[in-house]
Coordinates of C-alpha atoms and ligand atoms in Angstrom, one line a residue:
M1189 CA 91.7 29.2 91.5
N1190 CA 92.3 29.1 94.9
H1191 CA 91.9 32.1 96.4
V1192 CA 89.5 34.9 95.2
V1193 CA 90.1 38.8 97.1
V1194 CA 88.1 41.0 96.8
V1195 CA 88.0 44.7 98.2
G1196 CA 85.3 46.8 99.0
A1197 CA 83.1 45.4 101.2
G1198 CA 79.5 47.6 99.5
L1199 CA 77.3 45.9 97.8
A1200 CA 78.9 45.5 95.4
G1201 CA 81.7 43.6 96.6
V1202 CA 78.4 41.3 98.5
R1203 CA 77.3 40.0 95.7
T1204 CA 80.3 39.6 93.9
V1205 CA 81.0 36.5 97.1
E1206 CA 77.3 35.3 96.9
A1207 CA 77.8 35.1 92.7
L1208 CA 81.1 33.5 93.0
R1209 CA 79.8 31.2 95.3
G1210 CA 76.0 30.2 94.1
R1211 CA 78.0 30.0 90.6
G1212 CA 79.7 26.8 92.1
F1213 CA 84.0 28.1 93.5
T1214 CA 84.3 26.6 97.3
G1215 CA 87.8 27.6 97.2
R1216 CA 88.9 30.7 99.4
I1217 CA 87.7 34.3 100.1
T1218 CA 88.7 37.7 101.6
L1219 CA 86.1 40.4 101.3
I1220 CA 88.4 42.9 102.4
G1221 CA 86.4 45.9 103.8
Q1222 CA 88.2 49.8 105.3
E1223 CA 84.4 50.8 107.4
R1224 CA 83.9 48.8 110.3
H1225 CA 80.2 47.7 109.7
R1226 CA 79.6 45.0 107.9
P1227 CA 78.0 45.1 104.0
Y1228 CA 74.8 48.2 103.7
D1229 CA 72.8 49.9 101.3
R1230 CA 73.7 53.1 100.6
P1231 CA 70.4 54.3 100.0
P1232 CA 68.7 54.6 102.8
L1233 CA 71.2 57.1 104.6
S1234 CA 70.2 59.9 102.8
K1235 CA 66.6 58.8 103.7
A1236 CA 64.7 55.8 105.9
V1237 CA 68.2 56.7 108.1
L1238 CA 68.2 60.6 108.0
K1239 CA 64.6 61.0 108.4
G1240 CA 65.0 58.5 111.9
E1241 CA 62.8 56.1 110.5
A1242 CA 65.4 53.8 110.3
D1243 CA 69.0 52.9 112.2
T1244 CA 71.4 50.3 109.6
S1245 CA 70.5 48.8 105.7
F1246 CA 72.5 45.4 106.3
V1247 CA 72.7 43.7 103.5
D1248 CA 70.7 40.6 103.3
T1249 CA 73.5 37.7 103.3
D1250 CA 74.9 35.6 105.7
L1251 CA 78.9 35.8 105.2
D1252 CA 78.9 33.1 107.6
A1253 CA 77.5 30.6 105.9
L1254 CA 78.9 31.7 101.9
G1255 CA 82.8 30.8 104.3
V1256 CA 84.1 34.3 103.9
E1257 CA 86.4 35.6 105.4
F1258 CA 86.1 39.1 106.4
W1259 CA 88.7 41.7 107.3
P1260 CA 86.3 44.5 108.2
G1261 CA 88.1 47.7 108.9
V1262 CA 91.6 47.0 106.9
A1263 CA 91.8 49.0 104.0
A1264 CA 94.1 47.7 100.9
K1265 CA 97.0 50.5 100.0
S1266 CA 98.3 49.0 96.0
L1267 CA 98.9 46.2 93.9
R1268 CA 100.8 44.5 92.5
A1269 CA 100.3 41.4 90.3
G1270 CA 99.3 38.8 92.8
V1271 CA 99.4 40.8 95.8
V1272 CA 97.3 43.0 97.5
E1273 CA 98.9 45.6 100.0
T1274 CA 96.7 46.3 102.9
T1275 CA 97.2 48.4 106.5
E1276 CA 97.3 45.1 108.1
G1277 CA 99.9 43.1 105.7
E1278 CA 100.0 41.3 102.0
V1279 CA 97.4 39.0 100.8
A1280 CA 98.2 37.0 97.4
Y1281 CA 95.3 36.2 95.5
D1282 CA 95.1 33.9 92.2
G1283 CA 91.3 36.4 91.5
L1284 CA 90.9 39.8 92.2
V1285 CA 87.9 42.4 92.5
I1286 CA 88.0 45.9 92.8
A1287 CA 84.7 46.9 94.2
T1288 CA 86.0 49.9 96.2
G1289 CA 83.1 52.6 95.8
A1290 CA 84.0 55.9 94.9
D1291 CA 84.6 58.7 98.0
P1292 CA 82.5 62.3 97.9
I1293 CA 84.4 65.1 97.0
R1294 CA 84.6 67.6 99.4
L1295 CA 85.0 71.8 99.5
P1296 CA 88.3 73.4 100.1
G1297 CA 87.9 75.7 103.5
D1298 CA 88.3 74.6 107.4
G1299 CA 85.0 75.4 108.6
P1300 CA 83.4 72.0 109.6
Q1301 CA 81.4 69.8 106.1
H1302 CA 79.5 66.9 106.2
V1303 CA 79.4 64.8 103.6
L1304 CA 76.9 61.5 102.7
R1305 CA 78.2 58.2 101.6
T1306 CA 78.8 55.7 104.7
L1307 CA 76.6 54.6 107.8
D1308 CA 79.0 57.3 110.7
D1309 CA 78.2 60.0 108.0
A1310 CA 74.5 59.5 108.5
H1311 CA 74.3 58.3 111.4
E1312 CA 76.4 62.3 112.2
L1313 CA 74.0 64.4 110.5
R1314 CA 70.9 62.9 112.0
A1315 CA 72.3 64.5 115.1
M1316 CA 72.3 67.9 113.7
L1317 CA 69.2 68.4 111.8
V1318 CA 67.1 69.1 114.9
P1319 CA 64.1 72.5 114.5
G1320 CA 65.3 75.5 113.6
A1321 CA 69.4 74.6 113.4
R1322 CA 70.8 76.2 110.4
V1323 CA 71.6 73.9 107.1
A1324 CA 73.1 74.8 103.8
V1325 CA 73.8 72.1 101.3
I1326 CA 76.0 72.3 98.9
G1327 CA 74.7 70.9 95.6
A1328 CA 71.2 70.3 94.2
G1329 CA 71.5 67.2 92.7
W1330 CA 70.2 63.9 94.0
I1331 CA 71.9 63.8 97.2
G1332 CA 72.0 67.5 98.4
A1333 CA 67.7 66.8 96.7
E1334 CA 67.5 64.1 99.5
V1335 CA 69.7 65.9 101.8
A1336 CA 67.5 69.2 102.0
T1337 CA 64.2 67.1 102.1
A1338 CA 65.2 65.3 104.9
A1339 CA 66.3 69.2 107.0
R1340 CA 63.2 71.1 106.1
R1341 CA 61.3 67.3 107.7
A1342 CA 63.4 68.2 110.4
G1343 CA 62.1 72.2 110.4
C1344 CA 65.6 73.1 109.4
E1345 CA 66.1 76.3 108.2
V1346 CA 68.0 75.5 105.2
T1347 CA 69.5 77.1 102.3
V1348 CA 70.6 75.1 99.3
V1349 CA 73.5 76.8 97.0
E1350 CA 73.9 75.3 93.3
S1351 CA 76.2 76.6 90.7
A1352 CA 74.1 75.4 88.1
S1353 CA 70.6 77.8 86.9
A1354 CA 68.4 74.2 88.7
P1355 CA 68.4 71.5 90.5
L1356 CA 69.7 67.8 88.7
S1357 CA 71.0 70.0 86.3
T1358 CA 74.0 67.8 85.6
A1359 CA 72.1 64.9 86.1
V1360 CA 68.6 65.9 83.5
G1361 CA 69.3 69.3 82.4
A1362 CA 68.4 72.2 83.4
E1363 CA 64.9 72.4 81.4
L1364 CA 64.3 68.6 83.2
G1365 CA 66.3 70.3 86.6
G1366 CA 64.1 73.7 86.5
R1367 CA 60.5 71.5 86.3
T1368 CA 61.7 70.7 90.1
L1369 CA 61.8 74.6 91.4
P1370 CA 58.2 74.5 93.1
W1371 CA 59.2 72.0 95.3
Y1372 CA 61.5 74.3 97.3
D1373 CA 59.1 76.2 98.4
G1374 CA 60.3 76.9 101.6
I1375 CA 63.8 76.5 101.4
D1376 CA 66.3 79.6 100.1
L1377 CA 68.0 77.9 96.9
R1378 CA 70.4 79.8 95.5
L1379 CA 71.2 79.1 92.0
R1380 CA 73.9 79.8 89.4
T1381 CA 76.1 80.3 93.3
M1382 CA 79.5 79.0 93.7
V1383 CA 80.7 78.3 97.2
D1384 CA 83.7 79.9 97.7
S1385 CA 85.1 77.6 101.3
V1386 CA 83.6 76.4 104.1
D1387 CA 84.5 77.8 106.9
E1388 CA 83.6 78.4 110.9
G1389 CA 80.1 79.2 111.2
G1390 CA 79.0 78.9 107.0
V1391 CA 80.0 79.3 103.7
R1392 CA 82.0 82.3 102.0
L1393 CA 80.4 82.4 98.1
V1394 CA 82.6 83.6 95.8
G1395 CA 81.5 87.2 95.5
G1396 CA 82.3 87.8 99.3
E1397 CA 78.9 87.0 101.0
F1398 CA 78.7 84.7 103.6
V1399 CA 76.2 82.1 104.1
E1400 CA 75.4 81.4 107.9
A1401 CA 74.7 78.0 108.6
H1402 CA 75.7 75.7 111.5
V1403 CA 75.5 72.6 109.3
V1404 CA 76.9 72.4 105.5
V1405 CA 76.0 69.2 104.2
T1406 CA 78.6 69.2 100.2
G1407 CA 76.6 67.1 98.0
I1408 CA 78.4 67.9 94.8
G1409 CA 80.0 64.6 94.0
V1410 CA 82.0 61.7 93.9
R1411 CA 85.1 60.5 92.7
P1412 CA 85.5 57.1 92.2
A1413 CA 88.0 55.7 95.0
V1414 CA 91.1 54.0 93.3
E1415 CA 93.4 56.1 94.5
W1416 CA 95.3 52.3 95.9
L1417 CA 95.7 51.8 92.7
A1418 CA 97.8 54.6 91.6
D1419 CA 101.7 53.0 91.7
A1420 CA 99.3 50.0 89.7
D1421 CA 100.3 48.1 86.2
I1422 CA 96.6 48.7 85.4
D1423 CA 94.5 50.9 83.6
L1424 CA 93.2 53.9 84.7
H1425 CA 90.4 56.0 83.0
N1426 CA 87.9 57.3 85.5
G1427 CA 87.9 54.2 87.2
V1428 CA 88.2 51.4 86.6
V1429 CA 88.7 51.1 82.7
T1430 CA 87.1 47.0 81.9
D1431 CA 86.2 45.3 78.9
E1432 CA 81.9 44.5 78.8
H1433 CA 83.0 41.1 81.2
L1434 CA 84.4 43.8 83.8
R1435 CA 87.6 42.4 82.2
T1436 CA 90.4 44.9 83.3
S1437 CA 93.8 45.6 82.6
L1438 CA 94.7 43.1 84.3
P1439 CA 94.4 39.3 83.8
G1440 CA 92.5 38.1 87.1
V1441 CA 91.2 41.2 88.1
V1442 CA 87.8 42.4 87.2
A1443 CA 86.1 45.5 88.5
V1444 CA 82.6 45.8 89.6
G1445 CA 80.0 48.5 90.8
D1446 CA 80.5 52.7 91.2
C1447 CA 84.7 52.2 90.5
A1448 CA 84.3 50.2 87.5
A1449 CA 83.9 52.4 84.4
W1450 CA 82.6 49.3 81.4
W1451 CA 82.6 48.9 77.7
S1452 CA 78.9 48.8 77.2
R1453 CA 78.0 47.4 74.2
R1454 CA 74.1 48.8 73.8
W1455 CA 75.8 52.2 74.3
Q1456 CA 79.0 51.7 72.4
A1457 CA 80.6 54.3 75.3
R1458 CA 82.1 53.3 77.8
L1459 CA 79.8 53.7 81.2
R1460 CA 80.8 54.3 84.5
V1461 CA 77.0 54.6 86.2
E1462 CA 76.9 55.3 90.1
H1463 CA 73.8 53.8 91.1
W1464 CA 72.5 50.9 93.3
D1465 CA 71.2 48.6 90.1
T1466 CA 74.6 48.7 88.8
A1467 CA 76.0 47.3 91.9
L1468 CA 72.9 44.8 91.9
N1469 CA 73.7 43.7 89.1
A1470 CA 77.2 43.1 87.3
P1471 CA 79.0 41.4 90.4
D1472 CA 77.7 38.1 88.2
V1473 CA 79.3 39.0 85.0
A1474 CA 81.6 39.7 87.3
A1475 CA 81.5 36.3 89.1
A1476 CA 81.1 34.7 85.9
T1477 CA 84.4 36.4 84.4
L1478 CA 86.9 35.4 87.3
L1479 CA 85.5 31.9 87.1
G1480 CA 87.1 32.2 83.1
E1481 CA 82.5 32.1 82.0
E1482 CA 81.4 33.7 79.0
A1483 CA 79.0 36.9 80.6
V1484 CA 78.8 40.2 79.1
Y1485 CA 77.3 43.3 81.5
D1486 CA 74.8 45.5 79.2
P1487 CA 72.4 46.6 81.2
V1488 CA 70.1 49.5 80.6
P1489 CA 71.1 51.4 84.0
Y1490 CA 68.5 52.4 85.8
F1491 CA 67.8 54.7 89.0
W1492 CA 65.7 56.1 91.4
S1493 CA 65.7 59.2 93.6
E1494 CA 62.9 60.0 96.8
Q1495 CA 62.9 64.2 97.5
F1496 CA 60.2 66.0 98.2
G1497 CA 57.3 63.5 98.2
H1498 CA 58.2 62.5 94.9
M1499 CA 59.6 59.7 93.3
L1500 CA 62.1 60.5 90.7
Q1501 CA 63.1 57.0 88.6
Y1502 CA 65.6 56.9 85.8
A1503 CA 66.5 54.3 83.0
G1504 CA 69.1 54.4 79.7
H1505 CA 72.0 56.2 79.1
H1506 CA 70.0 59.8 77.7
P1507 CA 73.7 61.6 75.6
A1508 CA 72.1 58.9 72.8
G1509 CA 68.8 61.0 72.4
D1510 CA 69.3 63.7 70.7
R1511 CA 65.7 65.0 70.9
L1512 CA 64.3 65.4 74.1
V1513 CA 60.2 65.5 74.4
Y1514 CA 57.9 66.4 77.4
R1515 CA 55.2 64.1 78.3
G1516 CA 52.9 67.2 80.0
E1517 CA 52.3 67.3 83.6
P1518 CA 48.4 64.8 84.5
E1519 CA 48.4 65.6 88.3
G1520 CA 51.5 67.0 89.0
K1521 CA 53.1 63.8 87.5
W1522 CA 55.2 63.8 84.7
S1523 CA 57.7 61.8 82.5
A1524 CA 59.8 62.7 79.7
V1525 CA 62.1 60.9 77.8
W1526 CA 65.2 61.3 74.7
L1527 CA 65.1 60.2 71.5
A1528 CA 67.9 58.9 69.1
G1529 CA 68.2 60.0 65.8
D1530 CA 66.3 56.5 64.3
G1531 CA 63.8 57.5 66.9
T1532 CA 64.8 54.5 69.3
L1533 CA 64.4 55.6 72.9
A1534 CA 67.3 56.0 74.8
A1535 CA 66.4 57.3 78.2
V1536 CA 63.6 57.9 80.4
L1537 CA 62.8 60.6 83.0
A1538 CA 59.5 59.2 85.4
V1539 CA 58.2 61.7 88.5
D1540 CA 55.1 59.6 90.3
R1541 CA 54.2 57.9 86.9
P1542 CA 56.2 54.2 87.4
R1543 CA 54.6 52.7 84.4
D1544 CA 55.8 55.1 82.4
L1545 CA 60.0 53.8 83.8
V1546 CA 59.1 50.6 83.4
Q1547 CA 57.3 49.8 80.0
G1548 CA 60.6 52.8 78.9
R1549 CA 62.9 50.6 79.5
R1550 CA 62.0 47.6 78.8
I1551 CA 61.1 49.6 75.2
I1552 CA 65.3 50.9 75.4
G1553 CA 66.8 47.1 76.5
A1554 CA 64.0 45.9 73.1
G1555 CA 65.9 48.9 70.5
S1556 CA 62.2 49.7 68.9
R1557 CA 61.0 53.2 67.5
L1558 CA 58.6 55.2 69.1
D1559 CA 56.3 58.3 67.0
A1560 CA 57.1 60.8 68.7
E1561 CA 53.5 62.3 67.9
R1562 CA 51.8 59.9 70.0
L1563 CA 54.8 59.9 72.7
V1564 CA 53.7 63.8 73.9
D1565 CA 50.6 62.5 75.1
P1566 CA 50.6 61.4 78.7
Q1567 CA 47.5 59.2 78.3
V1568 CA 49.2 57.8 75.6
P1569 CA 51.4 54.4 76.6
L1570 CA 54.3 54.5 76.3
R1571 CA 54.6 51.0 74.9
D1572 CA 51.2 52.1 73.0
C1573 CA 53.4 54.4 71.1
Ligands
LIG2792 P1 80.3 51.1 97.7 O1 78.6 51.5 98.4 O2 80.9 52.8 97.8 O3 81.3 50.1 98.6 C1 82.7 50.2 98.3 C2 83.0 50.0 100.1 O4 84.6 50.0 99.9 C3 83.2 50.9 100.4 O5 82.8 50.8 102.6 C4 84.4 51.5 101.2 O6 84.2 52.0 102.1 C5 85.1 50.4 100.5 N1 86.6 51.0 100.3 C6 86.7 52.0 99.3 N2 88.1 51.7 99.1 C7 88.8 51.5 100.1 C8 90.1 50.2 100.0 N3 91.0 50.5 99.7 N4 90.2 49.1 100.6 C9 89.2 48.5 101.4 N5 88.0 49.0 101.3 C10 87.7 49.9 100.5 N6 72.3 55.1 93.6 C11 70.5 54.3 93.7 O7 70.2 54.4 92.8 N7 69.1 55.1 93.9 C12 69.5 55.6 95.3 O8 68.4 56.3 95.7 C13 70.3 55.7 95.7 N8 70.9 56.7 97.0 C14 71.9 56.9 97.5 C15 72.0 57.6 98.8 C16 73.8 57.9 99.2 C17 73.6 58.9 100.7 C18 74.6 57.3 98.3 C19 76.0 57.5 98.9 C20 74.0 56.9 97.3 C21 72.8 56.2 96.4 N9 72.8 55.8 95.0 C22 71.7 55.5 95.9 C23 74.6 55.0 94.6 C24 74.4 53.6 95.7 O9 74.8 53.5 96.9 C25 76.5 53.2 95.0 O10 75.9 53.5 93.5 C26 76.6 52.0 95.5 O11 76.9 51.9 97.2 C27 78.1 51.4 94.7 O12 78.4 50.3 95.4 P2 79.3 50.5 95.5 O13 79.6 48.2 96.0 O14 80.2 50.0 93.9 O15 80.3 51.2 95.9

């Protein structure tokens, strides 16, 4: 293989470049990214960058030392076998890495609407979070909760509009999400409320009520950024479909990160996981596969969120569990686990209890069974359950 083209210069793209070099690939590598920035991490955007504690979050990597041709500000437009068409012309490849991530979903309406996906988004939004500003956050998921945290801290008047009956419902279910309700003290939280449109000066709710806002932030989820592949002869279904080696349906093409829907041996399901840990670790498998080596991506997915002064950590895949066990709340710290029918651990959610997360993730990886009676006692370490 002489020339590998990597489309998407986010974490997954740059880590794949590093993994290719780490595995001894000495051929040409071209890294194409539609943003004008060099690769950066996104988790700090809704945390340190939004709070004004950091200005950037660039990935610690040296593209020159890696011998990479980096094309910032260039977008891939389409793909046919062996050739990527970009906004700067065609580029031929022997191996291709699709790492184009995901794009935020926007709501209808002509009013100004912010999303938080890029460094530029974060800078723009940060400048608007000033004391007294009325901020409407649409969606009480991970991003919405973190934006609300930063806005409240900046002294804004915050309204959060959420269609479900509790925050974080889509991610962890209403029962656990409901446990974060006290954190919204001082925020006008509207649950079971749908937005009709984002208009000039605020948000029109279904039913007609108008919520006035100087700043509207939409955090209702993302879609895999695969529109540029619409006419390509490649399997797409909720992202780029891959096998457990991250191999796509096109020869010599792998996909990785937020845009990839990979087959998980562990869960016997196709997963598309929009988490930093996936973008960090899947690239080594993608690089190995591209170089013809045998590697399987089969992680226990991991995610964290920092909101309202709390650290939430999640590991596993709870749709594989059919029983939710809550582990109590000593000193406001709590965790919960999902057990599969055979007593094995499917997932763990830990709030300010990092030990439960670390032990739980290991237990999930090992496939061990747990005793539900012991689990409910938060004083008993997970590893002893
Ligand atoms: P991306 O980071 O999206 O990178 C893809 C890149 O490809 C982008 O730069 C994009 O512009 C580019 N691209 C897209 N289309 C094209 C094209 N056609 N041509 C060229 N380039 C293209 N995860 C956690 O686990 N914990 C957290 O606390 C957390 N916080 C987050 C906070 C924010 C604000 C955001 C946005 C995400 C957060 N995440 C978090 C998720 C995590 O950042 C993502 O899972 C990770 O960034 C995915 O990396 P990626 O490289 O697959 O995609």
